[in-house]
Coordinates of C-alpha atoms and ligand atoms in Angstrom, one line a residue:
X10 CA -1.3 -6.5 -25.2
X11 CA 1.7 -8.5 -23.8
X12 CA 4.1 -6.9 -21.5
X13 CA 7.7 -8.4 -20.6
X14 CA 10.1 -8.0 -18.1
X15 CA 12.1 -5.4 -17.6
X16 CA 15.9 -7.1 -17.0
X17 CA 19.2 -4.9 -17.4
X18 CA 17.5 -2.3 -19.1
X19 CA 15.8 -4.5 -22.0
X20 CA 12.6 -5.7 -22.1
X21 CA 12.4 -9.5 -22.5
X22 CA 9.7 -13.0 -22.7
X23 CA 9.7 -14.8 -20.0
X24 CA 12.5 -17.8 -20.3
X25 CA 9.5 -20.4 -20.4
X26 CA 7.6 -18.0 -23.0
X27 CA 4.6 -18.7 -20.6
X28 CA 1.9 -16.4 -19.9
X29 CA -0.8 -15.5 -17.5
X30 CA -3.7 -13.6 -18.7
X31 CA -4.6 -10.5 -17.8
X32 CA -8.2 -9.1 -16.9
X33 CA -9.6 -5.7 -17.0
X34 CA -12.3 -5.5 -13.7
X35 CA -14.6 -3.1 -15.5
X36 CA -15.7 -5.5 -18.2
X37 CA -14.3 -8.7 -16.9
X38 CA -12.6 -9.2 -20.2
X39 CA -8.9 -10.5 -20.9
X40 CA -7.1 -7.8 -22.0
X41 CA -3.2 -8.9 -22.5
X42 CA -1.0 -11.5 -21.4
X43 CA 1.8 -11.2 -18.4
X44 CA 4.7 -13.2 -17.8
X45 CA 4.9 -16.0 -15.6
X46 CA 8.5 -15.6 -14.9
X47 CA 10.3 -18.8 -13.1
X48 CA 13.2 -19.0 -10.9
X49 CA 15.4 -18.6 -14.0
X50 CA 13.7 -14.9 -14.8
X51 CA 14.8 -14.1 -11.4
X52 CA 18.3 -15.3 -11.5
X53 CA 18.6 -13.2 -14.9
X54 CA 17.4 -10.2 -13.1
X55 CA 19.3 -10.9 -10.1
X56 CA 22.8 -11.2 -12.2
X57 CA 22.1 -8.0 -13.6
X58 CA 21.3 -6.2 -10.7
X59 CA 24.4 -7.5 -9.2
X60 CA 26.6 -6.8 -11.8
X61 CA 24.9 -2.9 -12.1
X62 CA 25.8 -2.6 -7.8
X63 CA 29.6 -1.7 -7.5
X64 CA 29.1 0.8 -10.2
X65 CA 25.8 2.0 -8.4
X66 CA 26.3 2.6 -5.1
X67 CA 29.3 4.9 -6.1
X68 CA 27.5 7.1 -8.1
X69 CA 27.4 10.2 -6.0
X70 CA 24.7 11.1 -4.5
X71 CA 23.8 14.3 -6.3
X72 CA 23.5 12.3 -9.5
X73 CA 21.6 9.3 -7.9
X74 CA 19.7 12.2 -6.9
X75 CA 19.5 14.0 -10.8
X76 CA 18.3 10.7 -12.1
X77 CA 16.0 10.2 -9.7
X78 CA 14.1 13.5 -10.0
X79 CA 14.0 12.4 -14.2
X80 CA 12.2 9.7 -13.3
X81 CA 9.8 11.8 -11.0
X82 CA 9.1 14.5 -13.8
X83 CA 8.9 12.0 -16.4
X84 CA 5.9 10.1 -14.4
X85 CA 4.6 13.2 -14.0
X86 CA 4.7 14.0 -17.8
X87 CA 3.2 11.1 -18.8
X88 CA 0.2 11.0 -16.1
X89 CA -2.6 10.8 -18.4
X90 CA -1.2 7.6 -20.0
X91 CA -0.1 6.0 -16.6
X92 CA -3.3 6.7 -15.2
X93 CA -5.4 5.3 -17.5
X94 CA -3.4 2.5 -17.3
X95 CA -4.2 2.2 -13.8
X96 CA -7.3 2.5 -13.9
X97 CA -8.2 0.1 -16.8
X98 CA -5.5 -2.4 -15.0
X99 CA -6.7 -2.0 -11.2
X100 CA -11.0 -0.7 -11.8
X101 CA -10.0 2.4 -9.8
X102 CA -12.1 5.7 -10.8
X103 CA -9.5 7.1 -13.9
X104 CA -9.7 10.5 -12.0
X105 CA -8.4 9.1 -8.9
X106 CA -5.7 7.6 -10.5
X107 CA -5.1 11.0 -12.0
X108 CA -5.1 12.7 -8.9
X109 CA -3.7 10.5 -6.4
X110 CA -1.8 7.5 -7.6
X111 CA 0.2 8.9 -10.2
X112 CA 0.9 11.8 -9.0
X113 CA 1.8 9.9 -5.7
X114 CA 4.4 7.7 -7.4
X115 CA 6.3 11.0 -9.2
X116 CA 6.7 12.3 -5.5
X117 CA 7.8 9.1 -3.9
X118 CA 10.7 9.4 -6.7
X119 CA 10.8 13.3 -5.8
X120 CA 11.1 12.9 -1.9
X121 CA 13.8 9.8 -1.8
X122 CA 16.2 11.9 -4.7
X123 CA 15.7 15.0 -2.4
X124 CA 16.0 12.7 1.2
X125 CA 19.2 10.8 0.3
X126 CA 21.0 14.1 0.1
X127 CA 20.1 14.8 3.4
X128 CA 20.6 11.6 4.6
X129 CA 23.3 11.6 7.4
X130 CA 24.7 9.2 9.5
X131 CA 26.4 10.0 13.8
X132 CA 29.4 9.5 15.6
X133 CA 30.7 9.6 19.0
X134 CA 33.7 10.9 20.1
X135 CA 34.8 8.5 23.1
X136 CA 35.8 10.8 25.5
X137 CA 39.0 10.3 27.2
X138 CA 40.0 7.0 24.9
X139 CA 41.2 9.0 22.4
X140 CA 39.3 7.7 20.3
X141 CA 36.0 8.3 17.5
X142 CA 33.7 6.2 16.5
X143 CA 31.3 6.6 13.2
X144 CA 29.0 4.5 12.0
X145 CA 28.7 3.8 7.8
X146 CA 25.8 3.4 6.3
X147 CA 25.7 1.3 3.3
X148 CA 23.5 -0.4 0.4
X149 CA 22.8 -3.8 1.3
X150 CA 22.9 -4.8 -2.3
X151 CA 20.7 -6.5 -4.0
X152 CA 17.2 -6.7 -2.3
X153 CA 13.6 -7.4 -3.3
X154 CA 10.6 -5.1 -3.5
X155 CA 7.3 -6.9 -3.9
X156 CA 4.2 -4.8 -4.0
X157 CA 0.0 -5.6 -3.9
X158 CA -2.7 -4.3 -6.2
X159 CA -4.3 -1.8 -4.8
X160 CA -2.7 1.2 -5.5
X161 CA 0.0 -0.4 -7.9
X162 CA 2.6 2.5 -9.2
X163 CA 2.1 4.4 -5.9
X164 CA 3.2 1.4 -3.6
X165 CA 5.8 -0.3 -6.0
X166 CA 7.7 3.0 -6.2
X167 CA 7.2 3.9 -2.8
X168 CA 9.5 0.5 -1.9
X169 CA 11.7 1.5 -5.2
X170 CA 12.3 5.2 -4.7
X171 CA 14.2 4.5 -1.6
X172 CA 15.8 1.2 -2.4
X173 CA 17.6 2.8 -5.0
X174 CA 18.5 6.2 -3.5
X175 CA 20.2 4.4 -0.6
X176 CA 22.5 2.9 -3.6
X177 CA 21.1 -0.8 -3.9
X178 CA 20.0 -2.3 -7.0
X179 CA 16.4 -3.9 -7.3
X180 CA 14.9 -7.1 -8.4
X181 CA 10.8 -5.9 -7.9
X182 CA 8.1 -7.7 -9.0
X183 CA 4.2 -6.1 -8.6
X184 CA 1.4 -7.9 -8.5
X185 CA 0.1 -9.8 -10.7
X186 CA -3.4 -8.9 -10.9
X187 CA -2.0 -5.2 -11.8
X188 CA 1.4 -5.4 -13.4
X189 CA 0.5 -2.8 -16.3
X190 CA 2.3 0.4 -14.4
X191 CA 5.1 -1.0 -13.0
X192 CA 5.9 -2.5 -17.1
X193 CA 5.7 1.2 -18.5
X194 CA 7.9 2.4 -15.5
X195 CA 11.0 0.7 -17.2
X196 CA 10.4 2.2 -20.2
X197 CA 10.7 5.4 -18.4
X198 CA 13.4 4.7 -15.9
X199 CA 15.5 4.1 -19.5
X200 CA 14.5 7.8 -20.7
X201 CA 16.0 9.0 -17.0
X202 CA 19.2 7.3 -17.8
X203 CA 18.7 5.0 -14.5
X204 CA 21.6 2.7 -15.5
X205 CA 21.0 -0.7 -16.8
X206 CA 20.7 -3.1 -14.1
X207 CA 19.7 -0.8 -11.2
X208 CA 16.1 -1.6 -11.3
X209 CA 14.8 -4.9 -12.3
X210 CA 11.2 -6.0 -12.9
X211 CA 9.7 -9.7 -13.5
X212 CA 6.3 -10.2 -13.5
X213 CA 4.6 -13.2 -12.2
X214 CA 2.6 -15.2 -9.9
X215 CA 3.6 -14.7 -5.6
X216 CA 3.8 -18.2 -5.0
X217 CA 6.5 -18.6 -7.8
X218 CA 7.7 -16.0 -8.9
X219 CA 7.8 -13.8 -5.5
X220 CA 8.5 -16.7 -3.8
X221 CA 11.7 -17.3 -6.5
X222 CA 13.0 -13.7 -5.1
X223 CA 12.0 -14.3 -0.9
X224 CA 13.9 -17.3 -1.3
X225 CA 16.9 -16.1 -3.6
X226 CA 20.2 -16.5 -0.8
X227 CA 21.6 -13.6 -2.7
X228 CA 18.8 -11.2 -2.3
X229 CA 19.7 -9.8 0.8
X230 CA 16.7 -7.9 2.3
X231 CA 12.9 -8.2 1.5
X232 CA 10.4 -5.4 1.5
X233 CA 6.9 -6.2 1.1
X234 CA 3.5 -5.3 1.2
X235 CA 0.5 -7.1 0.9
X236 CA -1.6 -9.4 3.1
X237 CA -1.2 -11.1 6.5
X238 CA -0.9 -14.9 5.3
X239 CA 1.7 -13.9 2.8
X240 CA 3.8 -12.3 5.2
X241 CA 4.1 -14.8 7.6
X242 CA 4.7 -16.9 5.2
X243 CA 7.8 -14.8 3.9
X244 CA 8.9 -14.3 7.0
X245 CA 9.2 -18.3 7.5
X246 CA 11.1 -18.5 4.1
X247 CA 13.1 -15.5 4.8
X248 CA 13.8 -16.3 8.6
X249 CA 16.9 -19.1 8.2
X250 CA 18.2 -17.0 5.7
X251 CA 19.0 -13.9 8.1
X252 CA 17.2 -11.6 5.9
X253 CA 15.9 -7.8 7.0
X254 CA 12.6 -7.6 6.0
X255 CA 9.9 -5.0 6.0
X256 CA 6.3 -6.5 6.0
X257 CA 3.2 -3.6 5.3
X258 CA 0.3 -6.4 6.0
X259 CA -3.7 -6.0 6.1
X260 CA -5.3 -4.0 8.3
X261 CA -8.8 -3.4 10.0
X262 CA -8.7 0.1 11.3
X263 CA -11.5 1.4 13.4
X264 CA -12.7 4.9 12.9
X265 CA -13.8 6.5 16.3
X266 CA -16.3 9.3 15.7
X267 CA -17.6 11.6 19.0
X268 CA -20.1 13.7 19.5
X269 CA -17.8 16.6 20.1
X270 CA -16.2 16.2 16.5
X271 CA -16.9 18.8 13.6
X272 CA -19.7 16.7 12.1
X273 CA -19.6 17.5 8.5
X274 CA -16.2 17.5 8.1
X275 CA -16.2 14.0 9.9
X276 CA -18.9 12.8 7.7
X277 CA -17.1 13.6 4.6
X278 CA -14.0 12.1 5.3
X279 CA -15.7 9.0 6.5
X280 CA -17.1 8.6 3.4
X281 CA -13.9 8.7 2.0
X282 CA -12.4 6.5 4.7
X283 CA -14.6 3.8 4.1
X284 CA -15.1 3.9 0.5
X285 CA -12.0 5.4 -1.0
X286 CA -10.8 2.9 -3.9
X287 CA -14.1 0.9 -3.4
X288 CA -12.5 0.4 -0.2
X289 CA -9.4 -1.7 -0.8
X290 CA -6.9 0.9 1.2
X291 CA -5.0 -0.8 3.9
X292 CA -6.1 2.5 5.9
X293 CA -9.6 2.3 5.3
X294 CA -11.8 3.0 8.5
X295 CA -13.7 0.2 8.1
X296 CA -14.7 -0.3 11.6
X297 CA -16.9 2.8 12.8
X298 CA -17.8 3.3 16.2
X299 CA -20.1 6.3 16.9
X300 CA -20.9 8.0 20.0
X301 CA -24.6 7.1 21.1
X302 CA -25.8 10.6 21.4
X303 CA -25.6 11.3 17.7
X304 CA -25.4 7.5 16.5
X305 CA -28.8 7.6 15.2
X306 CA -28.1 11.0 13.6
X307 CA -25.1 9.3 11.7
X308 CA -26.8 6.6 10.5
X309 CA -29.4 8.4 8.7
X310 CA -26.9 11.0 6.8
X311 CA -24.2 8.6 6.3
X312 CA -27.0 6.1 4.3
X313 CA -28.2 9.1 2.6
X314 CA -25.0 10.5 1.4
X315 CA -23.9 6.7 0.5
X316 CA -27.2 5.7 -1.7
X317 CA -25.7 9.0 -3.7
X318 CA -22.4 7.7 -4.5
X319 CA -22.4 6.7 -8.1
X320 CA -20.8 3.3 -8.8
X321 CA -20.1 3.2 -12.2
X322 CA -17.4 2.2 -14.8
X323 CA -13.8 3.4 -14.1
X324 CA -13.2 6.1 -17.4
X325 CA -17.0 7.9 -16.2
X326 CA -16.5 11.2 -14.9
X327 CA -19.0 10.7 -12.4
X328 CA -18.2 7.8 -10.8
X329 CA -17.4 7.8 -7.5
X330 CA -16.8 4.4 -6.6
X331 CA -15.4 2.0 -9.5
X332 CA -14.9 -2.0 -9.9
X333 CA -13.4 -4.0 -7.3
X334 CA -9.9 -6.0 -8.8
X335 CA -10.7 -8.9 -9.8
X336 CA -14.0 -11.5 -9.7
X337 CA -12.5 -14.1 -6.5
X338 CA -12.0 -10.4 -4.7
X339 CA -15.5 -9.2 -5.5
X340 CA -16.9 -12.1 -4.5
X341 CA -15.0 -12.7 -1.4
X342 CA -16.2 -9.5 0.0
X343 CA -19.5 -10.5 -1.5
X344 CA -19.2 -13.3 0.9
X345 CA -18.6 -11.1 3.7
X346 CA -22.0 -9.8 3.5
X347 CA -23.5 -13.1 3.7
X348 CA -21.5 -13.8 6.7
X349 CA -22.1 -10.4 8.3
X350 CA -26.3 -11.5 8.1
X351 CA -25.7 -15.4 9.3
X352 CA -24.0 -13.2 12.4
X353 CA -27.0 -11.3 12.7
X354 CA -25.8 -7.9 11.4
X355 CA -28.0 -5.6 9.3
X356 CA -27.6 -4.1 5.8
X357 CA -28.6 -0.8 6.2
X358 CA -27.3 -0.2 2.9
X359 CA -26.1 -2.1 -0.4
X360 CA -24.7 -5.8 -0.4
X361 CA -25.1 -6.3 -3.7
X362 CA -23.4 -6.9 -6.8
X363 CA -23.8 -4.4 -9.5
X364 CA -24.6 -5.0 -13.1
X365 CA -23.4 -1.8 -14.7
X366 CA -25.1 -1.5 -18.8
X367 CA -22.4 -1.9 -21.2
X368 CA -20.5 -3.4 -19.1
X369 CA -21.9 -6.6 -17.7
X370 CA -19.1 -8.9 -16.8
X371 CA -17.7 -6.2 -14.5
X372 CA -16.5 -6.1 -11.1
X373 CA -18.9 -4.0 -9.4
X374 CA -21.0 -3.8 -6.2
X375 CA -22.8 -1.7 -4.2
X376 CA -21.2 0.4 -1.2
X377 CA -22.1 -1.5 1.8
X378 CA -23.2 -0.8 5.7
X379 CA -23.2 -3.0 8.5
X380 CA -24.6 -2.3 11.8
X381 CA -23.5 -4.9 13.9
X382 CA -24.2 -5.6 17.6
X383 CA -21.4 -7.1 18.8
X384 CA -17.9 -6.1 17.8
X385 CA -16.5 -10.0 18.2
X386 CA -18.1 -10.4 14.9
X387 CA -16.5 -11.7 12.0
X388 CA -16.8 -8.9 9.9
X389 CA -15.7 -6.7 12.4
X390 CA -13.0 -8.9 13.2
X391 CA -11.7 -9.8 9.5
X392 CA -9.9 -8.2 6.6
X393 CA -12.6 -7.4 4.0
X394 CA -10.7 -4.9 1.6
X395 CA -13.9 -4.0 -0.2
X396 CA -16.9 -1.6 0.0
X397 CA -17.8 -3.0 3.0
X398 CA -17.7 -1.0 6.3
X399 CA -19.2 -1.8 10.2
X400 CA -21.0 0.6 12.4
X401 CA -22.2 0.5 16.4
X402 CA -22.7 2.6 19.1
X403 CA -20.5 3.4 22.1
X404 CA -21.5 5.1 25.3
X405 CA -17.5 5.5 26.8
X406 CA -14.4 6.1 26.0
X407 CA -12.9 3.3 27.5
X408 CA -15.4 1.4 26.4
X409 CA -14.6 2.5 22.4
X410 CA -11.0 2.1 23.1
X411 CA -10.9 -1.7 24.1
X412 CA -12.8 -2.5 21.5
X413 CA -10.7 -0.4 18.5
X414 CA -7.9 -2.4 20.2
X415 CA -9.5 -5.8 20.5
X416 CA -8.6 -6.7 16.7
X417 CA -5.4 -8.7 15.8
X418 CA -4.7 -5.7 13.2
X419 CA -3.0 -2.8 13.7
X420 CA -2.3 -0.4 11.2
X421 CA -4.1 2.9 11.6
X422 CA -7.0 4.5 14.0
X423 CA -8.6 7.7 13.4
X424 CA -10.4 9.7 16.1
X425 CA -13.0 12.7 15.8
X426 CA -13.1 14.8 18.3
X427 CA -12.3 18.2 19.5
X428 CA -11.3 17.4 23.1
X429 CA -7.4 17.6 23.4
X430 CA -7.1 15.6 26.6
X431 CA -9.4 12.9 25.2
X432 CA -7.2 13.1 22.3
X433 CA -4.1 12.8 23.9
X434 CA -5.2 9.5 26.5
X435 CA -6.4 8.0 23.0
X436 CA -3.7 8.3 20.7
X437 CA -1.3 7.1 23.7
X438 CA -3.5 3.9 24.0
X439 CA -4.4 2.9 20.6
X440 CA -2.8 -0.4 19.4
X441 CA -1.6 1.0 15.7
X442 CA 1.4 2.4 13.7
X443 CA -0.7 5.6 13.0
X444 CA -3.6 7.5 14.4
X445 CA -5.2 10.4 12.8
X446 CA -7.1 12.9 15.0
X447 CA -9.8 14.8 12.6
X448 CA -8.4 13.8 9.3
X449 CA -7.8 10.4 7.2
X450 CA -4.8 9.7 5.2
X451 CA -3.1 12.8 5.4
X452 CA 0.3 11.7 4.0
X453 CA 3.9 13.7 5.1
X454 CA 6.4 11.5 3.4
X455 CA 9.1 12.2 6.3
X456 CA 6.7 10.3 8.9
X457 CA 6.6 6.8 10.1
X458 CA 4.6 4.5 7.9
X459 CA 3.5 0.9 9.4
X460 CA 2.0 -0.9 11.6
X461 CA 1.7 -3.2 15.2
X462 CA 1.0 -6.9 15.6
X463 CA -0.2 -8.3 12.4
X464 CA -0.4 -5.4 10.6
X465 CA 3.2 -5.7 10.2
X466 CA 7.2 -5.1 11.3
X467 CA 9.0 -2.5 10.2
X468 CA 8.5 1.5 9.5
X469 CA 8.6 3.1 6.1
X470 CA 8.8 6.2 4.8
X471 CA 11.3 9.1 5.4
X472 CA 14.8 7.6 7.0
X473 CA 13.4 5.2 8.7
X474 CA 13.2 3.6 4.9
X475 CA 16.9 4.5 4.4
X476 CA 17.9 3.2 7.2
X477 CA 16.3 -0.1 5.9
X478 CA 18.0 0.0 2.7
X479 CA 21.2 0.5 4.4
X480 CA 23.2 -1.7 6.6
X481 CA 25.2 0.5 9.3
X482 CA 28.6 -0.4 10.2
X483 CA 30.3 1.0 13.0
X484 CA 34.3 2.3 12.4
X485 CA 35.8 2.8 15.6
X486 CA 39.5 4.8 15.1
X487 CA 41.8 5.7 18.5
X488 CA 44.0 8.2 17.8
Ligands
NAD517 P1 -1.0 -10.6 -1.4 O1 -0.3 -10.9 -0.2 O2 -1.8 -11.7 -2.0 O3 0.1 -10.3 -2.6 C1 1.0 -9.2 -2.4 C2 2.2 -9.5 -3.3 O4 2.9 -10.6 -2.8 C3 1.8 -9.8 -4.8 O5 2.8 -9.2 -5.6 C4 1.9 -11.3 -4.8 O6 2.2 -11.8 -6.1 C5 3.1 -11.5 -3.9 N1 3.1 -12.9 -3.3 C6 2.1 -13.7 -3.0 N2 2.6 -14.9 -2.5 C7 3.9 -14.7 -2.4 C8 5.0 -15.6 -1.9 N3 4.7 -16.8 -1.5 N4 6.2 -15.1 -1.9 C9 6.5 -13.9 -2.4 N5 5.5 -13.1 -2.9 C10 4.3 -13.5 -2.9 O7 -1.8 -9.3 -1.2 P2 -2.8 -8.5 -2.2 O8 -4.1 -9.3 -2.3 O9 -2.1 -8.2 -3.5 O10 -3.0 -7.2 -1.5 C11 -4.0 -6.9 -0.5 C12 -3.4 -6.9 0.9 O11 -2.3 -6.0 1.0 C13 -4.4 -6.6 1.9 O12 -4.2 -7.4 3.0 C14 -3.9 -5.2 2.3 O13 -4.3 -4.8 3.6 C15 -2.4 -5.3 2.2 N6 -1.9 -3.9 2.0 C16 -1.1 -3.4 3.1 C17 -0.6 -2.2 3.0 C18 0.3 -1.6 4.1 O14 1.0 -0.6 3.8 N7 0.3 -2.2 5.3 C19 -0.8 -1.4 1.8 C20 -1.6 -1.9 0.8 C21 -2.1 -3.2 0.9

């Protein structure tokens, strides 16, 4: 199946009519054909978008809002086509699709429609000048939303939903490894009544394509997510040009686990943590310290839970973990493991690719555990993104807390424990945009979302992505 672009409300080819194919990870087959939209797609769906913004960003808000919710119900009616899509598109589990990414991307919709009309900006009365000042806050225009591959709709409209509630119009472009959601979203943004123009969407390749939209001097501001190389190298382009950007990059987020914690509800959630969307989560724990007193303890249940995991295709009910994206992922990660043994670590579980009946040419591989003894290790140092996590021992806390910070990353940290002071030194002193303290990605959409050093720059989420769609102007007035 070919999909198109998705330009002032049409679908169209590419200008170059030329193609990239598209693969499904859970049989390694080609399965339809993408764009590989040039600079001139761009410009189309730049014009448009430009020529939709006057009209846009004086809709009222209330029916910004209206068409916004549409959207929201309309993702949610059609869920069990969007997330098979996902899943055949991305090698995700089709019930996690079902329960988290689809439904994720109808509430991103739902919370920016309801958040814009509560959306308020301050003033200050200067006392004794006679005078008021307020400050405006308004679309920036045109800007760019460029989104990664592993959780496709739920990140693309998580960028979107706000872009367009603060009154901008959107040139987007998702990845190219899964492009398949973000196509059928035009369709439905149409059905809402989302006026031609407001939301653009050209697929394509990031070094053309995405580059073609970082480096467009009209597109005003740039949010993006994806990985660490790629946005420092946006951030280069997009420098000179005075652009606001918002850069979600990689992450290697340790998972602290203490004695003191409730152990089974740690354990589960670690399984999760590390293994969740065969690992490729930007929040993953995938560097798991364990206090020494019940390390031993850990390593035994956390194997024997693990070995039960069923890796399987995506569309089986059973499977717990799916394929990885694509085959340079799988066997970048698959190289990982390699390096991980040259460093002297130790599989105490999996490594290996999977050859799943039926379904040969697939993605797969086993879920995998390193115990390392050193945490300056490569693998304990690096982005993997995969099924891949680290485990040691630590005797202190100070001891656990240089190392979760000795990482160039710094996204998210999560702690287990049940002691409130040790709690409260820690999540002072961890080096991340988000600590969780006996949980893992638990999501409030109003919260803070992003991370430190070269995890990223900027905050999503609630206002603090309003605030980045809007530029505030100051009015003073003396009376
Ligand atoms: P990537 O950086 O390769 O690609 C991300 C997007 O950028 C894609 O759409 C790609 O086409 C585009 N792109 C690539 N080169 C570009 C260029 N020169 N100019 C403009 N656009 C360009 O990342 P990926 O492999 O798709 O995603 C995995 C990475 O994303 C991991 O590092 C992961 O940690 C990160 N991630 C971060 C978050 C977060 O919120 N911090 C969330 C999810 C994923």
């Amino acid at each position: 199946m070919n999909i198109q672009n998705y330009i002032n409300g049409q679908y169209t080819n590419p200008i170059s009519n030329e193609w990239i194919d598209n693969y499904n990870p859970s049989n390694g087959e080609i399965y339809g054909q993408i764009p590989n939209s040039s600079k001139d797609d761009v410009e189309a769906a730049y014009k448009a978008a430009k020529s939709a913004f006057k009209q846009w960003s004086q809709t009222p808000i209330e029916e910004r809002s209206r068409i916004m919710l549409r959207i929201s119900e309309l993702i949610e009616a059609n869920l069990e086509r969007l997330a098979e899509a996902e899943s055949k598109d991305n090698g995700k589990p089709l019930w996690l699709a079902k329960a988290v990414d689809i439904p994720r991307a109808s509430s991103n919709f739902r919370f920016f429609a309801n958040a814009i009309t509560q959306f308020a900006s301050e003033s200050h009365e200067s006392v004794g000048l006679n005078a008021v000042n307020y400050t405006l806050r308004q679309p920036i225009g045109v800007v760019g939303c460029i989104s990664p591959w592993n959780l496709p709709l739920y990140l693309f409209s998580w960028k979107i939903a706000p872009a367009i509630a603060a009154g901008n119009c959107v040139v987007a472009k998702p990845s190219e490894v899964t492009p398949m959601t973000a196509y059928l979203l035009g369709e439905i943004c149409t059905k809402a009544g989302l006026p031609n123009g407001v939301l653009n969407i050209v697929h394509g390749l990031g070094g053309s394509t995405g580059q073609a939209i970082v480096e467009h001097s009209d597109i005003k501001a740039i949010s993006f997510t994806g990985g660490t190389t790629t946005g420092a190298h946006i951030a280069r382009v997009a420098a000179p040009m005075f652009k606001k950007l918002s850069l979600e990059l990689g992450g290697k987020n340790p998972n602290i686990i203490f004695a003191d914690c409730d152990y089974e509800d740690m354990l589960t959630t670690t399984i999760r943590s590390s293994f969740g969307n065969q690992g490729q989560i930007c929040l993953c724990g995938s560097r798991i310290f364990v206090e020494k007193s019940i390390y031993e303890q850990f390593k035994t249940d956390f194997v024997n839970v693990i070995k039960n995991q069923k890796v399987g295709h995506p569309m089986a009910e059973e499977t717990k973990i799916g394929a990885l994206v694509s085959k340079p992922h799988l066997e970048k990660v698959l190289n990982y493991v390699e390096i991980a043994k040259e460093e002297g670590g130790k599989v105490l579980y999996g490594g290996h690719k999977l050859t799943i009946e039926g379904h040969e040419n697939g993605y797969y591989m086993e879920p995998t555990i390193i115990e390392v003894s050193t945490d300056e290790c490569r693998v304990n140092q690096e982005e993997i993104f995969g099924p891949v996590v680290t485990i040691m021992p630590f005797e202190t806390e100070e001891e656990v807390l240089a190392m979760a910070n000795k990482v160039n990353y710094g996204l998210s940290a999560t702690i287990w424990t049940n002691d409130l002071k040790r709690t409260m030194r820690m999540t002072k002193e961890l080096q991340a945009g988000i600590v969780w303290v006996n949980t893992w990605l638990m999501r409030d959409l109003r919260t803070p979302f992003g991370g430190v050093k070269d995890s990223g720059v900027g905050r999503e989420g609630g206002f603090e992505a309003l605030r980045f769609f809007t530029e505030p102007k100051n009015v003073c007035i003396k009376y």
